[in-house]
Short mmCIF file of N, CA and C in Angstrom, two decimals:
data_model
loop_
_atom_site.label_atom_id
_atom_site.label_comp_id
_atom_site.label_asym_id
_atom_site.label_seq_id
_atom_site.Cartn_x
_atom_site.Cartn_y
_atom_site.Cartn_z
N MET A 1 28.24 -123.28 8.91
CA MET A 1 29.07 -124.26 9.58
C MET A 1 29.40 -123.75 10.99
N SER A 2 29.23 -124.60 11.97
CA SER A 2 29.48 -124.21 13.35
C SER A 2 30.97 -124.18 13.65
N THR A 3 31.38 -123.19 14.41
CA THR A 3 32.78 -123.13 14.83
C THR A 3 32.99 -123.86 16.16
N HIS A 4 31.92 -124.43 16.69
CA HIS A 4 31.98 -125.13 17.97
C HIS A 4 31.74 -126.62 17.74
N THR A 5 32.55 -127.44 18.37
CA THR A 5 32.36 -128.88 18.36
C THR A 5 31.93 -129.29 19.75
N ARG A 6 30.78 -129.91 19.85
CA ARG A 6 30.25 -130.33 21.14
C ARG A 6 30.52 -131.82 21.32
N ILE A 7 31.19 -132.16 22.43
CA ILE A 7 31.69 -133.50 22.67
C ILE A 7 30.88 -134.17 23.77
N ARG A 8 30.39 -135.38 23.47
CA ARG A 8 29.62 -136.19 24.43
C ARG A 8 28.37 -135.46 24.92
N LYS A 9 27.48 -135.18 24.00
CA LYS A 9 26.21 -134.54 24.35
C LYS A 9 25.39 -135.47 25.24
N PHE A 10 24.61 -134.88 26.13
CA PHE A 10 23.74 -135.67 27.00
C PHE A 10 22.61 -134.79 27.51
N ASN A 11 21.63 -135.43 28.12
CA ASN A 11 20.54 -134.71 28.75
C ASN A 11 20.55 -135.02 30.24
N THR A 12 20.29 -134.03 31.05
CA THR A 12 20.35 -134.21 32.50
C THR A 12 19.28 -135.16 33.04
N LYS A 13 18.24 -135.48 32.25
CA LYS A 13 17.27 -136.49 32.69
C LYS A 13 17.98 -137.81 32.97
N ASP A 14 18.99 -138.13 32.14
CA ASP A 14 19.73 -139.38 32.30
C ASP A 14 20.78 -139.28 33.40
N THR A 15 21.42 -138.13 33.52
CA THR A 15 22.51 -137.94 34.48
C THR A 15 22.00 -137.81 35.91
N TYR A 16 20.87 -137.16 36.07
CA TYR A 16 20.30 -136.90 37.39
C TYR A 16 18.88 -137.46 37.46
N PRO A 17 18.71 -138.79 37.42
CA PRO A 17 17.36 -139.35 37.40
C PRO A 17 16.57 -139.05 38.68
N ASN A 18 17.25 -138.71 39.75
CA ASN A 18 16.58 -138.40 41.02
C ASN A 18 16.14 -136.93 41.10
N GLN A 19 16.37 -136.16 40.05
CA GLN A 19 15.98 -134.74 40.04
C GLN A 19 15.15 -134.46 38.79
N SER A 20 14.27 -133.49 38.88
CA SER A 20 13.42 -133.11 37.74
C SER A 20 14.16 -132.10 36.88
N LEU A 21 15.07 -132.59 36.05
CA LEU A 21 15.85 -131.74 35.16
C LEU A 21 15.71 -132.24 33.74
N ASP A 22 15.82 -131.32 32.78
CA ASP A 22 15.74 -131.66 31.37
C ASP A 22 16.56 -130.64 30.58
N ASN A 23 17.88 -130.72 30.76
CA ASN A 23 18.77 -129.77 30.12
C ASN A 23 19.69 -130.50 29.15
N ASP A 24 19.86 -129.96 27.95
CA ASP A 24 20.78 -130.50 26.96
C ASP A 24 22.15 -129.88 27.19
N LEU A 25 23.14 -130.72 27.49
CA LEU A 25 24.49 -130.27 27.78
C LEU A 25 25.49 -131.15 27.03
N CYS A 26 26.76 -130.87 27.21
CA CYS A 26 27.80 -131.74 26.69
C CYS A 26 28.98 -131.71 27.66
N GLN A 27 29.89 -132.67 27.49
CA GLN A 27 31.02 -132.78 28.41
C GLN A 27 32.14 -131.80 28.07
N ALA A 28 32.28 -131.42 26.81
CA ALA A 28 33.32 -130.48 26.41
C ALA A 28 32.87 -129.76 25.15
N VAL A 29 33.41 -128.56 24.96
CA VAL A 29 33.17 -127.80 23.75
C VAL A 29 34.52 -127.30 23.25
N ARG A 30 34.78 -127.56 21.97
CA ARG A 30 35.95 -126.97 21.33
C ARG A 30 35.45 -125.81 20.49
N ALA A 31 35.94 -124.62 20.81
CA ALA A 31 35.61 -123.39 20.09
C ALA A 31 36.91 -122.84 19.52
N GLY A 32 37.12 -123.05 18.23
CA GLY A 32 38.41 -122.69 17.64
C GLY A 32 39.50 -123.54 18.27
N ASN A 33 40.50 -122.89 18.84
CA ASN A 33 41.61 -123.62 19.49
C ASN A 33 41.43 -123.74 20.99
N THR A 34 40.28 -123.33 21.51
CA THR A 34 40.04 -123.40 22.95
C THR A 34 39.09 -124.54 23.25
N VAL A 35 39.43 -125.30 24.30
CA VAL A 35 38.58 -126.41 24.74
C VAL A 35 38.13 -126.11 26.16
N TYR A 36 36.83 -126.16 26.36
CA TYR A 36 36.23 -125.97 27.68
C TYR A 36 35.70 -127.33 28.13
N VAL A 37 36.18 -127.82 29.27
CA VAL A 37 35.75 -129.12 29.77
C VAL A 37 34.84 -128.90 30.96
N ARG A 38 33.66 -129.50 30.89
CA ARG A 38 32.66 -129.46 31.96
C ARG A 38 33.26 -130.02 33.24
N GLY A 39 32.77 -129.59 34.38
CA GLY A 39 33.23 -130.13 35.65
C GLY A 39 33.18 -131.65 35.67
N GLN A 40 34.32 -132.26 35.99
CA GLN A 40 34.44 -133.72 36.03
C GLN A 40 34.53 -134.17 37.49
N ILE A 41 33.90 -135.30 37.76
CA ILE A 41 33.81 -135.84 39.11
C ILE A 41 34.32 -137.28 39.07
N GLY A 42 34.16 -137.99 40.16
CA GLY A 42 34.63 -139.36 40.25
C GLY A 42 33.70 -140.37 39.62
N THR A 43 33.02 -140.01 38.55
CA THR A 43 32.12 -140.92 37.86
C THR A 43 32.63 -141.12 36.44
N ASP A 44 32.70 -142.39 36.01
CA ASP A 44 33.14 -142.66 34.65
C ASP A 44 32.02 -142.33 33.66
N PHE A 45 32.30 -142.48 32.37
CA PHE A 45 31.33 -142.09 31.35
C PHE A 45 30.17 -143.07 31.20
N GLU A 46 30.23 -144.17 31.93
CA GLU A 46 29.09 -145.10 31.98
C GLU A 46 28.21 -144.80 33.19
N GLY A 47 28.58 -143.81 33.99
CA GLY A 47 27.78 -143.43 35.15
C GLY A 47 28.15 -144.12 36.44
N ASN A 48 29.26 -144.85 36.47
CA ASN A 48 29.69 -145.56 37.68
C ASN A 48 30.57 -144.68 38.55
N LEU A 49 30.19 -144.50 39.81
CA LEU A 49 31.00 -143.73 40.75
C LEU A 49 32.23 -144.54 41.13
N VAL A 50 33.38 -143.91 41.06
CA VAL A 50 34.64 -144.51 41.48
C VAL A 50 35.07 -143.81 42.77
N GLY A 51 35.35 -144.56 43.82
CA GLY A 51 35.89 -143.95 45.03
C GLY A 51 34.86 -143.38 45.98
N LEU A 52 33.81 -144.12 46.26
CA LEU A 52 32.82 -143.66 47.23
C LEU A 52 33.52 -143.33 48.55
N GLY A 53 33.40 -142.07 49.01
CA GLY A 53 34.02 -141.65 50.26
C GLY A 53 35.50 -141.36 50.17
N ASP A 54 36.10 -141.43 48.98
CA ASP A 54 37.55 -141.28 48.81
C ASP A 54 37.84 -140.14 47.83
N PRO A 55 38.18 -138.95 48.34
CA PRO A 55 38.38 -137.81 47.44
C PRO A 55 39.54 -138.01 46.45
N ALA A 56 40.59 -138.71 46.85
CA ALA A 56 41.72 -138.93 45.94
C ALA A 56 41.31 -139.84 44.79
N ALA A 57 40.56 -140.90 45.09
CA ALA A 57 40.11 -141.80 44.03
C ALA A 57 39.14 -141.09 43.09
N GLN A 58 38.29 -140.22 43.62
CA GLN A 58 37.39 -139.45 42.77
C GLN A 58 38.19 -138.49 41.89
N ALA A 59 39.22 -137.87 42.44
CA ALA A 59 40.07 -136.97 41.65
C ALA A 59 40.79 -137.73 40.54
N GLU A 60 41.22 -138.94 40.83
CA GLU A 60 41.89 -139.77 39.82
C GLU A 60 40.94 -140.03 38.65
N GLN A 61 39.70 -140.42 38.95
CA GLN A 61 38.73 -140.67 37.88
C GLN A 61 38.40 -139.38 37.13
N ALA A 62 38.25 -138.29 37.84
CA ALA A 62 37.95 -137.01 37.20
C ALA A 62 39.06 -136.63 36.22
N MET A 63 40.31 -136.84 36.61
CA MET A 63 41.43 -136.50 35.71
C MET A 63 41.51 -137.46 34.53
N LYS A 64 41.15 -138.72 34.71
CA LYS A 64 41.07 -139.64 33.57
C LYS A 64 40.04 -139.12 32.58
N ASN A 65 38.90 -138.66 33.10
CA ASN A 65 37.85 -138.10 32.24
C ASN A 65 38.36 -136.87 31.50
N VAL A 66 39.04 -135.96 32.22
CA VAL A 66 39.57 -134.74 31.61
C VAL A 66 40.51 -135.11 30.46
N LYS A 67 41.42 -136.03 30.71
CA LYS A 67 42.37 -136.46 29.68
C LYS A 67 41.64 -136.99 28.45
N GLN A 68 40.67 -137.87 28.67
CA GLN A 68 39.93 -138.45 27.56
C GLN A 68 39.16 -137.40 26.78
N LEU A 69 38.50 -136.49 27.47
CA LEU A 69 37.73 -135.44 26.80
C LEU A 69 38.63 -134.52 25.99
N LEU A 70 39.78 -134.15 26.55
CA LEU A 70 40.71 -133.31 25.80
C LEU A 70 41.19 -134.02 24.54
N GLU A 71 41.48 -135.30 24.66
CA GLU A 71 41.92 -136.06 23.49
C GLU A 71 40.82 -136.14 22.44
N GLU A 72 39.57 -136.34 22.88
CA GLU A 72 38.45 -136.37 21.94
C GLU A 72 38.27 -135.03 21.25
N ALA A 73 38.71 -133.95 21.89
CA ALA A 73 38.62 -132.61 21.30
C ALA A 73 39.85 -132.26 20.46
N GLY A 74 40.80 -133.20 20.35
CA GLY A 74 42.01 -132.94 19.58
C GLY A 74 43.08 -132.22 20.36
N SER A 75 43.06 -132.36 21.67
CA SER A 75 43.98 -131.66 22.56
C SER A 75 44.65 -132.68 23.48
N ASP A 76 45.34 -132.18 24.49
CA ASP A 76 45.86 -133.06 25.54
C ASP A 76 46.09 -132.26 26.82
N LEU A 77 46.49 -132.96 27.88
CA LEU A 77 46.66 -132.31 29.18
C LEU A 77 47.66 -131.16 29.16
N SER A 78 48.66 -131.22 28.29
CA SER A 78 49.68 -130.17 28.26
C SER A 78 49.13 -128.82 27.80
N HIS A 79 47.95 -128.82 27.22
CA HIS A 79 47.34 -127.58 26.73
C HIS A 79 46.47 -126.88 27.77
N ILE A 80 46.32 -127.48 28.95
CA ILE A 80 45.48 -126.87 29.99
C ILE A 80 46.10 -125.55 30.44
N VAL A 81 45.28 -124.49 30.45
CA VAL A 81 45.75 -123.18 30.91
C VAL A 81 45.11 -122.78 32.24
N LYS A 82 43.94 -123.37 32.56
CA LYS A 82 43.26 -123.02 33.81
C LYS A 82 42.49 -124.22 34.34
N THR A 83 42.58 -124.39 35.65
CA THR A 83 41.76 -125.39 36.33
C THR A 83 40.96 -124.69 37.42
N THR A 84 39.77 -125.21 37.67
CA THR A 84 38.98 -124.80 38.83
C THR A 84 38.59 -126.08 39.55
N THR A 85 38.98 -126.16 40.81
CA THR A 85 38.73 -127.36 41.61
C THR A 85 37.80 -127.01 42.75
N TYR A 86 36.78 -127.83 42.91
CA TYR A 86 35.78 -127.65 43.95
C TYR A 86 35.88 -128.85 44.89
N ILE A 87 35.95 -128.60 46.19
CA ILE A 87 35.94 -129.66 47.18
C ILE A 87 34.89 -129.31 48.24
N ILE A 88 34.30 -130.33 48.86
CA ILE A 88 33.23 -130.06 49.83
C ILE A 88 33.75 -130.06 51.27
N ASP A 89 35.05 -130.28 51.45
CA ASP A 89 35.64 -130.29 52.79
C ASP A 89 37.09 -129.84 52.66
N PRO A 90 37.54 -128.86 53.44
CA PRO A 90 38.92 -128.39 53.30
C PRO A 90 39.95 -129.48 53.55
N ARG A 91 39.59 -130.52 54.26
CA ARG A 91 40.53 -131.63 54.49
C ARG A 91 40.81 -132.42 53.22
N TYR A 92 40.00 -132.24 52.19
CA TYR A 92 40.20 -132.95 50.93
C TYR A 92 41.21 -132.25 50.03
N ARG A 93 41.65 -131.04 50.43
CA ARG A 93 42.54 -130.27 49.55
C ARG A 93 43.81 -131.05 49.20
N GLU A 94 44.51 -131.55 50.21
CA GLU A 94 45.77 -132.24 49.93
C GLU A 94 45.58 -133.49 49.07
N PRO A 95 44.69 -134.42 49.42
CA PRO A 95 44.58 -135.61 48.57
C PRO A 95 44.13 -135.30 47.14
N VAL A 96 43.22 -134.35 46.98
CA VAL A 96 42.76 -134.00 45.64
C VAL A 96 43.86 -133.30 44.85
N TYR A 97 44.50 -132.32 45.45
CA TYR A 97 45.54 -131.57 44.73
C TYR A 97 46.76 -132.42 44.44
N GLN A 98 47.06 -133.42 45.29
CA GLN A 98 48.18 -134.33 45.00
C GLN A 98 47.89 -135.11 43.72
N VAL A 99 46.67 -135.59 43.57
CA VAL A 99 46.30 -136.33 42.36
C VAL A 99 46.34 -135.42 41.14
N VAL A 100 45.70 -134.26 41.23
CA VAL A 100 45.69 -133.33 40.10
C VAL A 100 47.12 -132.94 39.73
N GLY A 101 47.94 -132.67 40.74
CA GLY A 101 49.33 -132.29 40.50
C GLY A 101 50.11 -133.37 39.77
N LYS A 102 49.84 -134.63 40.09
CA LYS A 102 50.50 -135.75 39.41
C LYS A 102 50.14 -135.75 37.92
N TRP A 103 48.85 -135.55 37.62
CA TRP A 103 48.41 -135.54 36.23
C TRP A 103 48.93 -134.34 35.45
N LEU A 104 49.16 -133.21 36.14
CA LEU A 104 49.54 -131.96 35.46
C LEU A 104 50.99 -131.56 35.71
N LYS A 105 51.83 -132.52 36.11
CA LYS A 105 53.25 -132.24 36.35
C LYS A 105 53.87 -131.62 35.10
N GLY A 106 54.51 -130.47 35.26
CA GLY A 106 55.17 -129.79 34.15
C GLY A 106 54.26 -128.94 33.28
N VAL A 107 52.96 -128.89 33.57
CA VAL A 107 52.02 -128.12 32.74
C VAL A 107 51.95 -126.65 33.20
N PHE A 108 51.94 -126.39 34.49
CA PHE A 108 51.92 -125.05 35.07
C PHE A 108 50.68 -124.22 34.70
N PRO A 109 49.46 -124.77 34.86
CA PRO A 109 48.27 -123.95 34.61
C PRO A 109 48.03 -122.98 35.76
N ILE A 110 47.17 -122.00 35.53
CA ILE A 110 46.67 -121.23 36.66
C ILE A 110 45.57 -122.07 37.30
N SER A 111 45.33 -121.84 38.58
CA SER A 111 44.41 -122.72 39.30
C SER A 111 43.60 -121.93 40.30
N THR A 112 42.31 -122.22 40.34
CA THR A 112 41.44 -121.68 41.37
C THR A 112 40.87 -122.86 42.14
N GLY A 113 40.88 -122.76 43.46
CA GLY A 113 40.32 -123.81 44.29
C GLY A 113 39.27 -123.25 45.21
N LEU A 114 38.16 -123.95 45.32
CA LEU A 114 37.05 -123.49 46.15
C LEU A 114 36.59 -124.60 47.08
N VAL A 115 36.26 -124.22 48.30
CA VAL A 115 35.59 -125.14 49.22
C VAL A 115 34.14 -124.69 49.23
N ILE A 116 33.26 -125.63 48.87
CA ILE A 116 31.84 -125.30 48.74
C ILE A 116 31.03 -126.23 49.64
N SER A 117 29.78 -125.90 49.86
CA SER A 117 28.97 -126.69 50.80
C SER A 117 28.50 -128.02 50.21
N ALA A 118 28.35 -128.12 48.89
CA ALA A 118 27.88 -129.37 48.29
C ALA A 118 28.08 -129.31 46.78
N LEU A 119 28.02 -130.51 46.17
CA LEU A 119 28.02 -130.64 44.72
C LEU A 119 26.66 -131.22 44.29
N GLY A 120 26.49 -131.54 43.03
CA GLY A 120 25.20 -131.93 42.48
C GLY A 120 24.61 -133.21 43.05
N GLN A 121 25.45 -134.09 43.56
CA GLN A 121 24.98 -135.32 44.20
C GLN A 121 25.75 -135.49 45.51
N PRO A 122 25.11 -136.05 46.53
CA PRO A 122 25.75 -136.10 47.86
C PRO A 122 27.02 -136.95 47.92
N GLN A 123 27.18 -137.92 47.03
CA GLN A 123 28.36 -138.77 47.07
C GLN A 123 29.58 -138.15 46.39
N TRP A 124 29.38 -137.03 45.69
CA TRP A 124 30.49 -136.36 45.01
C TRP A 124 31.25 -135.51 46.01
N LEU A 125 32.56 -135.71 46.10
CA LEU A 125 33.41 -135.01 47.06
C LEU A 125 34.23 -133.91 46.42
N MET A 126 34.44 -134.00 45.11
CA MET A 126 35.26 -133.02 44.39
C MET A 126 34.78 -132.92 42.95
N GLU A 127 35.16 -131.83 42.32
CA GLU A 127 34.87 -131.62 40.90
C GLU A 127 35.96 -130.72 40.35
N ILE A 128 36.33 -130.94 39.10
CA ILE A 128 37.34 -130.09 38.47
C ILE A 128 36.91 -129.79 37.04
N ASP A 129 37.02 -128.52 36.65
CA ASP A 129 36.81 -128.18 35.25
C ASP A 129 38.08 -127.50 34.75
N VAL A 130 38.28 -127.58 33.43
CA VAL A 130 39.51 -127.04 32.86
C VAL A 130 39.20 -126.30 31.56
N ILE A 131 40.12 -125.42 31.23
CA ILE A 131 40.16 -124.75 29.94
C ILE A 131 41.53 -125.03 29.34
N ALA A 132 41.54 -125.43 28.07
CA ALA A 132 42.79 -125.71 27.37
C ALA A 132 42.83 -124.89 26.09
N VAL A 133 44.04 -124.52 25.67
CA VAL A 133 44.23 -123.80 24.42
C VAL A 133 45.24 -124.61 23.59
N ILE A 134 44.80 -125.02 22.41
CA ILE A 134 45.62 -125.85 21.54
C ILE A 134 46.53 -124.94 20.71
N PRO A 135 47.85 -125.17 20.73
CA PRO A 135 48.74 -124.35 19.89
C PRO A 135 48.40 -124.52 18.40
N ASP A 136 48.57 -123.45 17.63
CA ASP A 136 48.23 -123.48 16.21
C ASP A 136 48.96 -124.58 15.45
N ASP A 137 50.19 -124.87 15.83
CA ASP A 137 51.01 -125.83 15.07
C ASP A 137 51.02 -127.24 15.68
N TRP A 138 50.09 -127.52 16.62
CA TRP A 138 50.12 -128.80 17.33
C TRP A 138 49.45 -129.89 16.51
N GLN A 139 50.08 -131.05 16.51
CA GLN A 139 49.51 -132.24 15.88
C GLN A 139 49.37 -133.33 16.94
N PRO A 140 48.18 -133.94 17.07
CA PRO A 140 48.01 -135.02 18.06
C PRO A 140 48.97 -136.17 17.76
N GLN A 141 49.43 -136.83 18.84
CA GLN A 141 50.29 -137.99 18.68
C GLN A 141 49.47 -139.13 18.10
N SER A 142 50.03 -139.84 17.15
CA SER A 142 49.31 -140.98 16.59
C SER A 142 49.27 -142.10 17.64
N GLY A 143 48.15 -142.81 17.66
CA GLY A 143 47.99 -143.90 18.60
C GLY A 143 47.66 -143.46 20.00
N ALA A 144 47.29 -142.18 20.17
CA ALA A 144 47.00 -141.66 21.50
C ALA A 144 45.73 -142.24 22.05
#
């Protein structure tokens, strides 16, 4: 029996049709009480980009994705212990971090932020990945 639960498996052939890739990945992995969430961008789970040219709108969609993936893993935003945020322009720091901060108010994770030259697709302005640890005695809220 596997101790890892892989959430939203996919192949990069579908995600990156403009590139010659063929990798089996997933959006999140729950390993015991730890949840690792793949870098999330301003694209919904149907592949639609939200916020073309708007880093705050992309951050909003990315955080919606993070919330949904954590819930699918039996966790929630309050369990996040670490975030890593990537932006392609230092001017995007404030709008992106304001959105992330709104979603994580009262959580107090550790955070790493990087300004990088590019992401996987040219229209992506930001990306965020998270690690969450579910408390041993935590029960998901019903109707979440």
